[in-house]
Amino acid sequence: MPSPVMYERFPVRIRELELLRRVWVSETMLRLTCGGPGAKGFVSKAFDEHVKIIFPDPQTGELRVPTENGDRLDWPRPFPTCREYTIRAWRPDDLEIDMDVVVHESGIASDWARQVQVGQTFPVAGPPGAWMIPDDYDFYVLIADETALPAVARWAEEAPAAVRGAIIVEVPGRGSEQGLDLPDGVSLTWLHTGGAESDATLNAARALDIDADPERVCVWLAGEAGMLKPLRRWARDELGAPKEHCSITGYWRRGVAHGGH
């Protein structure tokens, strides 16, 4: 039996990072490369871990950040305006951290990502922990929307060369696709939904050819909470994957400004 998927908590830190570079990786996603002295001591252990970028209060402009208290943070009240982003890559020798931001027409994080200047610093908290996915499964299923694409891409890059699995990613359109470095035994399906609710992802999951014992399959699902509900039932009732072999995380909720994690 494969090892269960386990959540590991990390010592949580608050640090000031500097924007080093900003590039478009697709028509709808910006990559922010940050680092500087504040990145010293940073640790990145898992492909789906995230940090909080802390923004000034949209009403008062006040920037309120937490303080370190041992291995945790004490957060001010009311809670500061934050958004969570996956660590797409960490290059410790260069003290560089990549975070990919989905850009919308408007929104606190989206507007900030377009406007932040190289050399500008900003506070980042975390990561607080991550789901640790063992390497001893016979087959991996990763299903995500665009917000979870950075985690999927990192998993594909860091997975063992002999791994077998299938990836399904729901994006608005072809311009949101990215080139992923996939192991030979992993398939990739892009779904173009225009950002609308759709059964396409569930139907694609049902169509997967999973040539493995369900008890030796790892299922990782992440993205919009409503999209994940039928996929959770599919993994449990149709695929038959044990609960302890699944990681299912709502990154955001349709119609809610900050309803993820």
Tab-separated table of C-alpha atoms in Angstrom:
chain	number	residue	atom	x	y	z
A	1	MET	CA	0.000	0.000	0.000
A	2	PRO	CA	1.401	3.459	-0.892
A	3	SER	CA	2.180	5.975	1.819
A	4	PRO	CA	-0.766	8.268	2.663
A	5	VAL	CA	-0.870	11.904	1.629
A	6	MET	CA	0.066	13.890	4.737
A	7	TYR	CA	-0.073	17.582	5.635
A	8	GLU	CA	3.191	18.875	7.086
A	9	ARG	CA	3.256	22.156	8.992
A	10	PHE	CA	6.291	24.397	8.626
A	11	PRO	CA	7.672	27.106	10.917
A	12	VAL	CA	5.941	30.236	9.598
A	13	ARG	CA	7.965	33.357	8.864
A	14	ILE	CA	7.261	36.899	7.659
A	15	ARG	CA	9.797	38.341	5.240
A	16	GLU	CA	10.275	41.358	2.968
A	17	LEU	CA	10.934	40.354	-0.640
A	18	GLU	CA	12.099	42.455	-3.568
A	19	LEU	CA	10.661	42.170	-7.074
A	20	LEU	CA	13.532	41.180	-9.382
A	21	ARG	CA	11.719	40.410	-12.657
A	22	ARG	CA	8.232	40.240	-14.099
A	23	VAL	CA	7.385	38.292	-17.274
A	24	TRP	CA	4.242	37.006	-18.972
A	25	VAL	CA	4.170	33.191	-19.116
A	26	SER	CA	0.800	33.144	-20.912
A	27	GLU	CA	-1.803	35.663	-22.016
A	28	THR	CA	-3.402	35.499	-18.569
A	29	MET	CA	-0.541	34.772	-16.150
A	30	LEU	CA	2.335	36.907	-14.892
A	31	ARG	CA	5.426	35.439	-13.275
A	32	LEU	CA	6.888	37.521	-10.460
A	33	THR	CA	10.471	36.623	-9.593
A	34	CYS	CA	11.396	38.009	-6.197
A	35	GLY	CA	14.220	37.640	-3.743
A	36	GLY	CA	16.875	39.813	-2.185
A	37	PRO	CA	18.133	39.664	1.421
A	38	GLY	CA	14.637	38.783	2.660
A	39	ALA	CA	14.800	35.440	0.851
A	40	LYS	CA	17.685	34.183	3.001
A	41	GLY	CA	16.595	31.145	4.982
A	42	PHE	CA	13.552	30.511	2.805
A	43	VAL	CA	12.645	26.834	2.441
A	44	SER	CA	10.363	25.282	-0.169
A	45	LYS	CA	9.502	21.600	0.311
A	46	ALA	CA	6.374	20.815	-1.700
A	47	PHE	CA	4.915	21.593	-5.097
A	48	ASP	CA	1.602	22.994	-3.809
A	49	GLU	CA	2.739	25.102	-0.864
A	50	HIS	CA	1.712	28.746	-0.825
A	51	VAL	CA	2.561	32.066	0.748
A	52	LYS	CA	0.436	35.089	1.532
A	53	ILE	CA	1.260	38.394	-0.156
A	54	ILE	CA	0.093	41.171	2.166
A	55	PHE	CA	-1.368	44.332	0.644
A	56	PRO	CA	-2.159	47.760	2.093
A	57	ASP	CA	-5.713	48.197	3.317
A	58	PRO	CA	-7.777	49.207	0.246
A	59	GLN	CA	-9.695	51.804	2.279
A	60	THR	CA	-6.990	53.388	4.441
A	61	GLY	CA	-3.773	52.461	2.632
A	62	GLU	CA	-2.336	51.165	5.913
A	63	LEU	CA	0.003	48.185	5.621
A	64	ARG	CA	-0.415	45.925	8.642
A	65	VAL	CA	1.823	42.863	8.872
A	66	PRO	CA	1.983	40.038	11.402
A	67	THR	CA	4.796	39.546	13.896
A	68	GLU	CA	6.732	36.345	14.457
A	69	ASN	CA	5.995	34.471	17.650
A	70	GLY	CA	8.218	31.409	17.748
A	71	ASP	CA	7.261	29.228	14.779
A	72	ARG	CA	3.948	30.981	14.162
A	73	LEU	CA	2.692	34.448	13.322
A	74	ASP	CA	0.511	36.771	15.371
A	75	TRP	CA	-1.829	38.528	12.942
A	76	PRO	CA	-3.292	41.976	13.587
A	77	ARG	CA	-7.037	42.507	13.724
A	78	PRO	CA	-8.862	43.181	11.551
A	79	PHE	CA	-7.041	40.672	9.377
A	80	PRO	CA	-4.884	42.329	6.688
A	81	THR	CA	-5.748	42.124	2.989
A	82	CYS	CA	-3.870	39.070	1.648
A	83	ARG	CA	-3.858	36.727	-1.317
A	84	GLU	CA	-2.288	33.261	-1.491
A	85	TYR	CA	0.120	32.216	-4.233
A	86	THR	CA	1.925	28.966	-4.950
A	87	ILE	CA	5.708	28.868	-4.906
A	88	ARG	CA	6.244	28.019	-8.573
A	89	ALA	CA	10.016	27.666	-8.152
A	90	TRP	CA	12.703	28.272	-5.550
A	91	ARG	CA	16.353	28.682	-6.518
A	92	PRO	CA	18.249	28.850	-3.210
A	93	ASP	CA	21.656	29.439	-4.809
A	94	ASP	CA	20.298	32.616	-6.441
A	95	LEU	CA	17.874	33.548	-3.629
A	96	GLU	CA	15.072	33.694	-6.217
A	97	ILE	CA	11.424	32.759	-5.743
A	98	ASP	CA	8.916	32.551	-8.613
A	99	MET	CA	5.202	33.165	-8.054
A	100	ASP	CA	2.687	33.067	-10.909
A	101	VAL	CA	-0.337	35.391	-10.737
A	102	VAL	CA	-3.497	34.926	-12.792
A	103	VAL	CA	-4.379	38.359	-14.150
A	104	HIS	CA	-8.017	39.441	-14.331
A	105	GLU	CA	-9.594	42.655	-15.600
A	106	SER	CA	-9.536	43.988	-12.055
A	107	GLY	CA	-8.754	42.886	-8.528
A	108	ILE	CA	-6.358	43.769	-5.724
A	109	ALA	CA	-3.690	41.187	-6.539
A	110	SER	CA	-4.170	41.366	-10.299
A	111	ASP	CA	-3.847	45.159	-10.385
A	112	TRP	CA	-0.841	45.031	-8.067
A	113	ALA	CA	0.948	42.383	-10.170
A	114	ARG	CA	0.653	44.571	-13.274
A	115	GLN	CA	1.826	47.724	-11.509
A	116	VAL	CA	4.499	46.635	-9.010
A	117	GLN	CA	7.917	47.913	-10.053
A	118	VAL	CA	11.220	46.048	-10.174
A	119	GLY	CA	13.111	46.907	-6.991
A	120	GLN	CA	9.947	47.412	-4.957
A	121	THR	CA	9.647	45.364	-1.755
A	122	PHE	CA	6.548	43.752	-0.264
A	123	PRO	CA	5.742	41.525	2.744
A	124	VAL	CA	5.179	37.801	2.319
A	125	ALA	CA	4.084	35.346	5.019
A	126	GLY	CA	4.661	31.603	4.946
A	127	PRO	CA	4.519	28.992	3.676
A	128	PRO	CA	2.592	27.525	6.643
A	129	GLY	CA	2.788	23.931	5.390
A	130	ALA	CA	1.864	21.704	2.463
A	131	TRP	CA	0.425	18.384	1.423
A	132	MET	CA	3.346	16.010	1.017
A	133	ILE	CA	2.711	13.665	-1.922
A	134	PRO	CA	4.793	10.433	-1.715
A	135	ASP	CA	6.537	9.011	-4.779
A	136	ASP	CA	5.386	5.396	-4.326
A	137	TYR	CA	2.009	5.461	-6.106
A	138	ASP	CA	1.461	3.549	-9.348
A	139	PHE	CA	-0.525	6.379	-10.945
A	140	TYR	CA	-1.131	10.078	-10.258
A	141	VAL	CA	-4.163	12.119	-11.286
A	142	LEU	CA	-3.828	15.908	-11.087
A	143	ILE	CA	-6.841	18.033	-12.034
A	144	ALA	CA	-6.724	21.807	-11.741
A	145	ASP	CA	-7.909	25.114	-13.070
A	146	GLU	CA	-5.628	27.990	-14.026
A	147	THR	CA	-5.095	29.126	-10.430
A	148	ALA	CA	-3.566	25.739	-9.564
A	149	LEU	CA	-1.555	25.451	-12.784
A	150	PRO	CA	1.685	26.669	-11.100
A	151	ALA	CA	1.487	23.770	-8.643
A	152	VAL	CA	0.783	21.271	-11.430
A	153	ALA	CA	3.714	22.595	-13.464
A	154	ARG	CA	6.067	22.319	-10.501
A	155	TRP	CA	4.924	18.764	-9.768
A	156	ALA	CA	5.587	17.771	-13.374
A	157	GLU	CA	9.103	19.236	-13.218
A	158	GLU	CA	10.015	17.628	-9.895
A	159	ALA	CA	8.339	14.209	-10.289
A	160	PRO	CA	10.515	11.118	-10.811
A	161	ALA	CA	11.208	10.388	-14.486
A	162	ALA	CA	9.442	7.008	-14.305
A	163	VAL	CA	6.195	8.334	-12.822
A	164	ARG	CA	2.884	7.492	-14.524
A	165	GLY	CA	-0.160	9.698	-14.450
A	166	ALA	CA	-2.586	12.103	-16.086
A	167	ILE	CA	-3.033	15.867	-15.808
A	168	ILE	CA	-6.187	17.810	-16.695
A	169	VAL	CA	-6.070	21.612	-16.593
A	170	GLU	CA	-9.062	23.880	-17.172
A	171	VAL	CA	-8.126	27.302	-18.602
A	172	PRO	CA	-10.108	30.090	-20.305
A	173	GLY	CA	-8.635	29.478	-23.777
A	174	ARG	CA	-5.623	28.462	-25.830
A	175	GLY	CA	-3.742	31.634	-24.900
A	176	SER	CA	-3.685	30.488	-21.266
A	177	GLU	CA	-1.882	27.237	-22.020
A	178	GLN	CA	1.761	26.854	-21.007
A	179	GLY	CA	4.527	24.518	-22.066
A	180	LEU	CA	4.987	21.949	-19.293
A	181	ASP	CA	8.010	19.725	-18.779
A	182	LEU	CA	6.246	16.364	-18.430
A	183	PRO	CA	7.625	12.931	-17.588
A	184	ASP	CA	7.153	10.508	-20.499
A	185	GLY	CA	4.476	8.536	-18.662
A	186	VAL	CA	2.244	11.517	-17.883
A	187	SER	CA	-0.494	12.729	-20.247
A	188	LEU	CA	-1.811	16.301	-20.386
A	189	THR	CA	-5.290	17.477	-21.367
A	190	TRP	CA	-6.127	21.165	-21.747
A	191	LEU	CA	-9.779	22.201	-21.444
A	192	HIS	CA	-10.939	25.601	-22.736
A	193	THR	CA	-14.019	26.763	-20.826
A	194	GLY	CA	-13.890	30.531	-21.281
A	195	GLY	CA	-13.969	30.889	-17.502
A	196	ALA	CA	-17.567	29.637	-17.319
A	197	GLU	CA	-18.964	26.803	-15.221
A	198	SER	CA	-18.816	23.581	-17.186
A	199	ASP	CA	-19.039	19.797	-16.911
A	200	ALA	CA	-16.010	19.471	-19.196
A	201	THR	CA	-13.556	18.766	-16.387
A	202	LEU	CA	-15.699	16.061	-14.796
A	203	ASN	CA	-16.304	14.453	-18.187
A	204	ALA	CA	-12.563	14.505	-18.919
A	205	ALA	CA	-11.849	12.839	-15.571
A	206	ARG	CA	-14.365	10.101	-16.317
A	207	ALA	CA	-12.696	9.524	-19.694
A	208	LEU	CA	-9.225	8.950	-18.229
A	209	ASP	CA	-7.599	5.588	-18.860
A	210	ILE	CA	-6.233	4.785	-15.408
A	211	ASP	CA	-4.432	1.474	-15.702
A	212	ALA	CA	-3.778	0.902	-11.998
A	213	ASP	CA	-5.389	-0.454	-8.871
A	214	PRO	CA	-7.543	2.392	-7.448
A	215	GLU	CA	-5.912	1.826	-4.054
A	216	ARG	CA	-2.549	2.652	-5.626
A	217	VAL	CA	-3.721	5.882	-7.294
A	218	CYS	CA	-3.028	9.341	-5.870
A	219	VAL	CA	-5.561	12.053	-6.683
A	220	TRP	CA	-4.686	15.752	-6.383
A	221	LEU	CA	-7.480	18.237	-7.132
A	222	ALA	CA	-7.246	22.017	-6.806
A	223	GLY	CA	-9.041	25.061	-8.154
A	224	GLU	CA	-12.477	26.645	-7.905
A	225	ALA	CA	-14.497	25.114	-5.071
A	226	GLY	CA	-17.612	24.480	-7.150
A	227	MET	CA	-15.581	22.668	-9.818
A	228	LEU	CA	-14.146	20.352	-7.186
A	229	LYS	CA	-17.445	19.100	-5.691
A	230	PRO	CA	-18.334	16.642	-8.468
A	231	LEU	CA	-14.666	15.696	-8.872
A	232	ARG	CA	-14.488	14.777	-5.191
A	233	ARG	CA	-17.472	12.451	-5.660
A	234	TRP	CA	-15.895	11.032	-8.824
A	235	ALA	CA	-12.648	10.230	-7.013
A	236	ARG	CA	-14.479	8.592	-4.119
A	237	ASP	CA	-17.439	6.833	-5.756
A	238	GLU	CA	-16.379	6.177	-9.352
A	239	LEU	CA	-12.613	5.850	-9.215
A	240	GLY	CA	-12.588	4.341	-5.734
A	241	ALA	CA	-9.475	6.150	-4.512
A	242	PRO	CA	-9.075	5.952	-0.702
A	243	LYS	CA	-9.539	9.273	1.105
A	244	GLU	CA	-6.023	9.125	2.543
A	245	HIS	CA	-4.631	9.016	-1.007
A	246	CYS	CA	-6.336	12.250	-2.060
A	247	SER	CA	-5.534	15.939	-1.672
A	248	ILE	CA	-8.446	18.239	-2.559
A	249	THR	CA	-8.118	22.003	-2.048
A	250	GLY	CA	-10.413	24.865	-3.034
A	251	TYR	CA	-8.184	27.740	-4.125
A	252	TRP	CA	-11.066	30.147	-4.701
A	253	ARG	CA	-14.862	30.329	-4.866
A	254	ARG	CA	-16.816	31.771	-7.785
A	255	GLY	CA	-18.424	35.101	-6.834
A	256	VAL	CA	-16.328	35.500	-3.656
A	257	ALA	CA	-13.386	37.920	-3.658
A	258	HIS	CA	-11.255	35.899	-1.227
A	259	GLY	CA	-12.695	32.459	-0.596
A	260	GLY	CA	-9.746	30.108	-1.025
A	261	HIS	CA	-7.499	27.982	1.227
